[in-house]
């Protein structure tokens, strides 16, 4: 959905500016209302999908287009006659047309590799919560602030011929904060397509501070962490012990929550990707009767984008920055799913 939203924004910007060359001697210019509409859509994109290269680019172009069309919007609202647009406006329109076209082309070129859950016979569910680590979490509605989203990826059709696998386990994945669940989605879908129900969670509680500044806001956190990691990977990895405290807080919420949801008689199989490695080990040492096993994705040799998720499918632009390319064969998600199944089988 993020990709289609970006396409919409850049396509609307292209149309909004192209109209300047075709408006002559008209009573009103109704297409000018696309300027504020596009700006609103660009803002909604950021709140829905967070800030990244394409969402911020769409917002900036939409803002400049809105400001440059302010006089035209005023004339439209006042029902004033429009003879033609000035040469300066046409030059600006030509510039933004080119820029919007380039942005549209880049969006298509770096389009994510999508897997449709229905084709994989996979169901995806989200459970929304509000609250904090101090006060606790409770169910939240789709409207309003949410501080925890719990994702469930499960096989869609369970039958005697296609049974639920590992029914005695709760498979819990703790994503790295440079990825969030959406950037591991191809991997989680692959697991569910093989009969494994897996859970993942994204926390944005006010007292779950990682950066201790404005970067902890939902729309900024991943971007800031990715930038820090890319610019100084050694410093970022040296803070692994610090990350374990926050992850341990998250485990203290997730384990009882999932026991209530799935049953108290089940053990946990924990999957981590760098940030949660130490916290998972500590949890197993303290509660060996609750944890059946741990799989650290960061220890898989051919998993080259550890910590960032399956970005060769979900974020090809970041993949290119890190020296990788868009991969429609889903090699990484399939590899991670294969290693996970092997680790689960080793528990038997």
Short mmCIF file of C-alpha atoms in Angstrom, two decimals:
data_model
loop_
_atom_site.label_atom_id
_atom_site.label_comp_id
_atom_site.label_asym_id
_atom_site.label_seq_id
_atom_site.Cartn_x
_atom_site.Cartn_y
_atom_site.Cartn_z
CA UNK A 1 0.00 0.00 0.00
CA UNK A 2 2.89 2.39 0.66
CA UNK A 3 4.11 1.93 -2.90
CA UNK A 4 0.70 2.70 -4.38
CA UNK A 5 0.38 5.77 -2.16
CA UNK A 6 3.72 7.05 -3.47
CA UNK A 7 2.61 6.45 -7.05
CA UNK A 8 -0.57 8.42 -6.36
CA UNK A 9 1.31 11.37 -4.88
CA UNK A 10 3.81 11.72 -7.74
CA UNK A 11 1.16 11.12 -10.42
CA UNK A 12 -1.05 13.84 -8.91
CA UNK A 13 1.90 16.23 -8.76
CA UNK A 14 2.62 15.55 -12.41
CA UNK A 15 -1.01 16.25 -13.42
CA UNK A 16 -1.25 19.34 -11.20
CA UNK A 17 1.69 21.02 -12.89
CA UNK A 18 0.96 19.79 -16.41
CA UNK A 19 -2.41 21.58 -16.37
CA UNK A 20 -0.61 24.96 -16.39
CA UNK A 21 0.20 24.53 -20.09
CA UNK A 22 -3.41 23.84 -21.08
CA UNK A 23 -5.36 26.47 -19.16
CA UNK A 24 -6.40 29.35 -21.44
CA UNK A 25 -9.31 31.75 -21.04
CA UNK A 26 -11.33 29.70 -18.57
CA UNK A 27 -13.81 30.78 -15.96
CA UNK A 28 -12.30 28.47 -13.34
CA UNK A 29 -9.37 26.06 -13.04
CA UNK A 30 -10.76 23.12 -11.00
CA UNK A 31 -7.61 21.01 -11.31
CA UNK A 32 -5.82 23.44 -9.02
CA UNK A 33 -7.55 21.76 -6.05
CA UNK A 34 -5.25 18.81 -6.66
CA UNK A 35 -2.42 20.82 -5.07
CA UNK A 36 -3.83 20.89 -1.49
CA UNK A 37 -5.29 17.40 -1.91
CA UNK A 38 -1.89 15.98 -2.89
CA UNK A 39 -0.23 17.74 0.04
CA UNK A 40 -2.71 16.12 2.45
CA UNK A 41 -2.14 12.69 0.89
CA UNK A 42 1.65 13.17 1.25
CA UNK A 43 1.22 13.96 4.95
CA UNK A 44 -0.99 10.90 5.45
CA UNK A 45 1.66 8.76 3.76
CA UNK A 46 4.21 9.79 6.38
CA UNK A 47 1.91 9.08 9.30
CA UNK A 48 0.94 5.71 7.80
CA UNK A 49 4.37 4.51 6.66
CA UNK A 50 6.91 6.73 8.47
CA UNK A 51 9.54 8.99 6.94
CA UNK A 52 11.85 7.63 4.27
CA UNK A 53 13.36 8.92 1.04
CA UNK A 54 10.18 8.68 -1.03
CA UNK A 55 7.63 9.88 1.54
CA UNK A 56 9.70 12.96 2.44
CA UNK A 57 10.40 13.68 -1.24
CA UNK A 58 6.69 13.53 -2.02
CA UNK A 59 5.92 15.86 0.91
CA UNK A 60 8.54 18.45 -0.12
CA UNK A 61 7.45 18.59 -3.77
CA UNK A 62 3.78 18.74 -2.72
CA UNK A 63 4.56 21.63 -0.34
CA UNK A 64 6.37 23.66 -3.04
CA UNK A 65 3.58 22.97 -5.53
CA UNK A 66 0.96 24.05 -2.97
CA UNK A 67 2.78 27.32 -2.24
CA UNK A 68 3.33 28.09 -5.92
CA UNK A 69 -0.37 27.52 -6.63
CA UNK A 70 -1.64 29.53 -3.68
CA UNK A 71 -2.72 32.47 -5.88
CA UNK A 72 -4.44 30.12 -8.35
CA UNK A 73 -6.30 28.40 -5.49
CA UNK A 74 -7.47 31.81 -4.25
CA UNK A 75 -8.75 32.75 -7.73
CA UNK A 76 -10.55 29.42 -8.00
CA UNK A 77 -12.30 29.90 -4.64
CA UNK A 78 -13.30 33.44 -5.59
CA UNK A 79 -14.59 32.29 -9.01
CA UNK A 80 -12.24 34.67 -10.82
CA UNK A 81 -11.50 34.47 -14.53
CA UNK A 82 -8.14 32.97 -15.57
CA UNK A 83 -6.65 34.19 -18.84
CA UNK A 84 -3.40 32.25 -18.72
CA UNK A 85 -0.53 31.45 -16.40
CA UNK A 86 2.61 33.61 -16.43
CA UNK A 87 5.88 32.54 -18.09
CA UNK A 88 7.49 32.26 -14.65
CA UNK A 89 4.73 29.91 -13.51
CA UNK A 90 5.21 27.83 -16.64
CA UNK A 91 8.95 27.55 -16.03
CA UNK A 92 8.29 26.44 -12.45
CA UNK A 93 5.65 23.99 -13.68
CA UNK A 94 8.08 22.52 -16.22
CA UNK A 95 10.68 22.08 -13.49
CA UNK A 96 8.25 20.31 -11.14
CA UNK A 97 6.89 18.16 -13.98
CA UNK A 98 10.39 16.87 -14.67
CA UNK A 99 11.08 16.35 -10.98
CA UNK A 100 7.75 14.56 -10.44
CA UNK A 101 8.36 12.36 -13.47
CA UNK A 102 11.81 11.40 -12.20
CA UNK A 103 10.39 10.66 -8.74
CA UNK A 104 7.63 8.57 -10.30
CA UNK A 105 10.17 6.61 -12.34
CA UNK A 106 12.36 6.05 -9.26
CA UNK A 107 9.36 4.85 -7.26
CA UNK A 108 8.57 2.28 -9.94
CA UNK A 109 12.22 1.25 -10.31
CA UNK A 110 12.59 0.68 -6.57
CA UNK A 111 9.17 -0.90 -6.16
CA UNK A 112 9.01 -3.56 -3.42
CA UNK A 113 8.60 -7.21 -4.30
CA UNK A 114 5.13 -8.06 -3.07
CA UNK A 115 3.74 -11.43 -2.05
CA UNK A 116 -0.01 -11.67 -1.81
CA UNK A 117 -0.99 -13.59 1.30
CA UNK A 118 -4.08 -15.05 -0.32
CA UNK A 119 -1.99 -16.71 -3.02
CA UNK A 120 0.22 -18.18 -0.29
CA UNK A 121 -2.83 -19.31 1.73
CA UNK A 122 -1.65 -17.12 4.59
CA UNK A 123 -3.77 -15.02 6.91
CA UNK A 124 -2.48 -11.82 8.50
CA UNK A 125 -4.00 -10.34 11.64
CA UNK A 126 -3.15 -7.30 13.71
CA UNK A 127 -3.95 -6.72 17.38
CA UNK A 128 -3.72 -3.11 18.54
CA UNK A 129 -2.84 -1.94 22.05
CA UNK A 130 -2.31 1.34 23.86
CA UNK A 131 -0.44 2.10 27.06
CA UNK A 132 3.13 1.95 28.34
CA UNK A 133 5.54 -0.35 30.12
CA UNK A 134 4.83 1.43 33.41
CA UNK A 135 1.05 1.41 33.22
CA UNK A 136 0.52 -1.71 31.14
CA UNK A 137 -1.12 -2.24 27.76
CA UNK A 138 -4.78 -2.60 26.87
CA UNK A 139 -6.77 -3.12 23.68
CA UNK A 140 -6.98 -0.08 21.41
CA UNK A 141 -9.27 0.86 18.57
CA UNK A 142 -8.08 1.48 15.03
CA UNK A 143 -8.59 5.22 15.62
CA UNK A 144 -6.34 6.94 18.13
CA UNK A 145 -2.85 6.49 19.48
CA UNK A 146 -1.39 2.98 19.54
CA UNK A 147 1.82 1.99 21.28
CA UNK A 148 1.92 -1.72 20.40
CA UNK A 149 0.93 -3.61 17.27
CA UNK A 150 1.01 -7.41 17.51
CA UNK A 151 1.09 -9.22 14.16
CA UNK A 152 -0.01 -12.79 13.54
CA UNK A 153 0.98 -14.64 10.37
CA UNK A 154 -0.76 -18.01 10.16
CA UNK A 155 -1.67 -20.70 7.62
CA UNK A 156 -5.05 -19.80 6.20
CA UNK A 157 -6.48 -23.29 5.80
CA UNK A 158 -5.92 -25.84 8.56
CA UNK A 159 -7.18 -29.36 7.89
CA UNK A 160 -6.26 -32.99 8.42
CA UNK A 161 -4.22 -32.91 5.22
CA UNK A 162 -2.68 -29.53 6.10
CA UNK A 163 -2.35 -29.52 9.91
CA UNK A 164 -1.04 -26.73 12.12
CA UNK A 165 2.65 -27.43 12.78
CA UNK A 166 4.36 -27.08 16.16
CA UNK A 167 1.09 -26.66 18.04
CA UNK A 168 2.92 -26.92 21.37
CA UNK A 169 5.04 -23.84 20.60
CA UNK A 170 4.46 -20.13 20.35
CA UNK A 171 6.85 -18.86 17.68
CA UNK A 172 7.75 -15.25 18.49
CA UNK A 173 9.89 -13.06 16.27
CA UNK A 174 11.49 -9.90 17.70
CA UNK A 175 12.39 -7.59 14.79
CA UNK A 176 15.41 -5.34 14.83
CA UNK A 177 14.44 -1.67 15.17
CA UNK A 178 16.15 -0.93 11.87
CA UNK A 179 13.52 -3.04 10.22
CA UNK A 180 10.21 -3.31 12.06
CA UNK A 181 7.79 -6.11 11.16
CA UNK A 182 6.89 -4.73 7.72
CA UNK A 183 10.48 -5.22 6.53
CA UNK A 184 10.48 -8.88 7.61
CA UNK A 185 7.05 -9.58 6.15
CA UNK A 186 8.22 -11.78 3.21
CA UNK A 187 10.03 -14.06 5.69
CA UNK A 188 7.05 -14.25 8.06
CA UNK A 189 4.75 -15.03 5.11
CA UNK A 190 7.05 -17.85 4.04
CA UNK A 191 6.88 -19.35 7.52
CA UNK A 192 3.09 -19.16 7.60
CA UNK A 193 2.85 -20.73 4.14
CA UNK A 194 4.68 -23.75 5.58
CA UNK A 195 2.10 -24.26 8.32
CA UNK A 196 3.81 -22.24 11.09
CA UNK A 197 1.97 -19.55 13.02
CA UNK A 198 4.40 -16.79 13.93
CA UNK A 199 3.96 -13.58 15.95
CA UNK A 200 5.85 -10.31 15.70
CA UNK A 201 5.42 -7.01 17.53
CA UNK A 202 6.30 -3.35 17.07
CA UNK A 203 6.43 -1.18 20.21
CA UNK A 204 6.19 2.61 20.24
CA UNK A 205 5.51 3.24 23.92
CA UNK A 206 6.56 6.62 25.32
CA UNK A 207 8.71 4.96 27.98
CA UNK A 208 10.37 2.59 25.51
CA UNK A 209 13.15 5.03 24.63
CA UNK A 210 15.91 4.00 22.23
CA UNK A 211 17.39 7.30 21.09
CA UNK A 212 16.19 9.53 23.95
CA UNK A 213 15.28 12.35 21.56
CA UNK A 214 12.70 13.17 18.92
CA UNK A 215 14.04 10.23 16.93
CA UNK A 216 11.97 7.92 19.15
CA UNK A 217 8.81 9.12 17.39
CA UNK A 218 7.17 6.42 15.31
CA UNK A 219 7.60 8.24 11.99
CA UNK A 220 11.33 8.82 12.58
CA UNK A 221 12.78 5.92 14.59
CA UNK A 222 13.62 3.47 11.84
CA UNK A 223 15.11 6.18 9.59
CA UNK A 224 17.36 7.54 12.36
CA UNK A 225 18.53 4.07 13.39
CA UNK A 226 19.30 3.08 9.80
CA UNK A 227 21.31 6.29 9.30
CA UNK A 228 23.24 5.74 12.53
CA UNK A 229 23.99 2.14 11.61
CA UNK A 230 25.10 2.94 8.06
CA UNK A 231 27.30 5.89 9.07
CA UNK A 232 28.95 4.18 12.04
CA UNK A 233 28.21 0.47 12.16
CA UNK A 234 30.96 -0.22 14.70
CA UNK A 235 29.48 2.23 17.21
CA UNK A 236 25.98 0.93 16.59
CA UNK A 237 26.92 -2.70 17.18
CA UNK A 238 28.92 -1.79 20.30
CA UNK A 239 25.65 -0.80 22.01
CA UNK A 240 24.21 -4.30 21.84
CA UNK A 241 24.20 -4.68 25.63
CA UNK A 242 22.17 -1.47 25.96
CA UNK A 243 19.59 -2.71 23.44
CA UNK A 244 18.96 -5.80 25.57
CA UNK A 245 17.32 -3.75 28.35
CA UNK A 246 14.61 -2.35 26.08
CA UNK A 247 14.06 -5.70 24.38
CA UNK A 248 13.71 -7.38 27.79
CA UNK A 249 10.94 -4.88 28.57
CA UNK A 250 9.18 -5.91 25.40
CA UNK A 251 9.51 -9.62 26.19
CA UNK A 252 8.02 -8.99 29.65
CA UNK A 253 4.88 -7.72 27.92
CA UNK A 254 4.73 -10.11 24.97
CA UNK A 255 5.11 -13.43 26.80
CA UNK A 256 2.10 -13.05 29.11
CA UNK A 257 0.10 -11.44 26.32
CA UNK A 258 0.71 -14.37 23.98
CA UNK A 259 0.08 -16.92 26.74
CA UNK A 260 -3.32 -15.36 27.21
CA UNK A 261 -3.90 -15.40 23.46
CA UNK A 262 -2.51 -18.85 22.62
CA UNK A 263 -2.67 -20.86 25.82
CA UNK A 264 -0.60 -21.06 28.99
CA UNK A 265 0.58 -24.63 28.39
CA UNK A 266 2.85 -23.74 25.47
CA UNK A 267 6.56 -22.95 25.35
CA UNK A 268 8.14 -20.17 23.33
CA UNK A 269 10.49 -20.43 20.39
CA UNK A 270 12.25 -17.07 20.04
CA UNK A 271 13.58 -15.68 16.77
CA UNK A 272 15.87 -12.65 16.89
CA UNK A 273 17.89 -10.49 14.51
CA UNK A 274 20.86 -8.87 16.26
CA UNK A 275 19.24 -6.39 18.66
CA UNK A 276 17.33 -9.02 20.64
CA UNK A 277 20.10 -11.66 20.71
CA UNK A 278 21.35 -10.95 24.24
CA UNK A 279 17.87 -10.36 25.69
CA UNK A 280 16.69 -13.72 24.32
CA UNK A 281 19.70 -15.53 25.81
CA UNK A 282 19.09 -13.88 29.20
CA UNK A 283 15.41 -14.80 29.08
CA UNK A 284 16.23 -18.43 28.38
CA UNK A 285 18.72 -18.55 31.25
CA UNK A 286 16.21 -17.09 33.70
CA UNK A 287 13.20 -19.06 32.44
CA UNK A 288 14.45 -22.30 30.83
CA UNK A 289 11.09 -23.95 31.45
CA UNK A 290 9.34 -21.34 29.25
CA UNK A 291 11.78 -21.10 26.33
CA UNK A 292 12.11 -24.13 24.07
CA UNK A 293 14.77 -22.63 21.83
CA UNK A 294 16.27 -19.59 20.14
CA UNK A 295 17.17 -18.91 16.52
CA UNK A 296 19.41 -15.92 15.82
CA UNK A 297 18.96 -14.85 12.21
CA UNK A 298 22.14 -12.78 12.44
CA UNK A 299 24.11 -16.03 12.74
CA UNK A 300 22.94 -17.32 9.33
CA UNK A 301 25.91 -16.98 6.96
CA UNK A 302 24.10 -16.08 3.74
CA UNK A 303 21.81 -13.56 5.41
CA UNK A 304 23.67 -10.42 4.32
CA UNK A 305 21.17 -7.76 5.43
CA UNK A 306 20.97 -8.74 9.08
CA UNK A 307 19.32 -6.09 11.22
CA UNK A 308 17.57 -4.47 8.29
CA UNK A 309 15.24 -7.30 7.35
CA UNK A 310 14.37 -8.51 3.86
CA UNK A 311 15.16 -5.16 2.26
CA UNK A 312 15.97 -6.73 -1.11
CA UNK A 313 12.20 -7.19 -1.29
CA UNK A 314 10.76 -4.51 1.03
CA UNK A 315 13.17 -1.58 0.56
CA UNK A 316 15.22 -1.93 -2.65
CA UNK A 317 16.54 1.64 -2.33
CA UNK A 318 18.18 0.92 1.03
CA UNK A 319 19.37 -2.41 -0.35
CA UNK A 320 21.15 -0.54 -3.16
CA UNK A 321 22.77 1.84 -0.66
CA UNK A 322 24.12 -1.18 1.24
CA UNK A 323 25.40 -2.81 -1.94
CA UNK A 324 22.57 -5.21 -2.72
CA UNK A 325 19.87 -5.27 -5.37
CA UNK A 326 16.15 -5.89 -5.69
CA UNK A 327 15.45 -9.64 -5.64
CA UNK A 328 12.14 -10.96 -6.93
CA UNK A 329 13.20 -14.58 -6.37
CA UNK A 330 12.71 -14.12 -2.59
CA UNK A 331 16.01 -15.89 -1.92
CA UNK A 332 16.55 -14.33 1.52
CA UNK A 333 13.03 -14.90 2.91
CA UNK A 334 13.08 -18.50 1.69
CA UNK A 335 16.53 -19.07 3.21
CA UNK A 336 15.46 -17.66 6.59
CA UNK A 337 12.27 -19.73 6.54
CA UNK A 338 14.24 -22.88 5.70
CA UNK A 339 16.68 -22.30 8.57
CA UNK A 340 13.79 -21.61 10.94
CA UNK A 341 12.04 -24.87 10.03
CA UNK A 342 15.33 -26.75 10.54
CA UNK A 343 15.77 -25.16 13.97
CA UNK A 344 12.20 -26.08 14.92
CA UNK A 345 12.71 -29.66 13.74
CA UNK A 346 15.87 -29.92 15.86
CA UNK A 347 13.72 -29.42 18.96
CA UNK A 348 11.96 -32.73 18.41
#
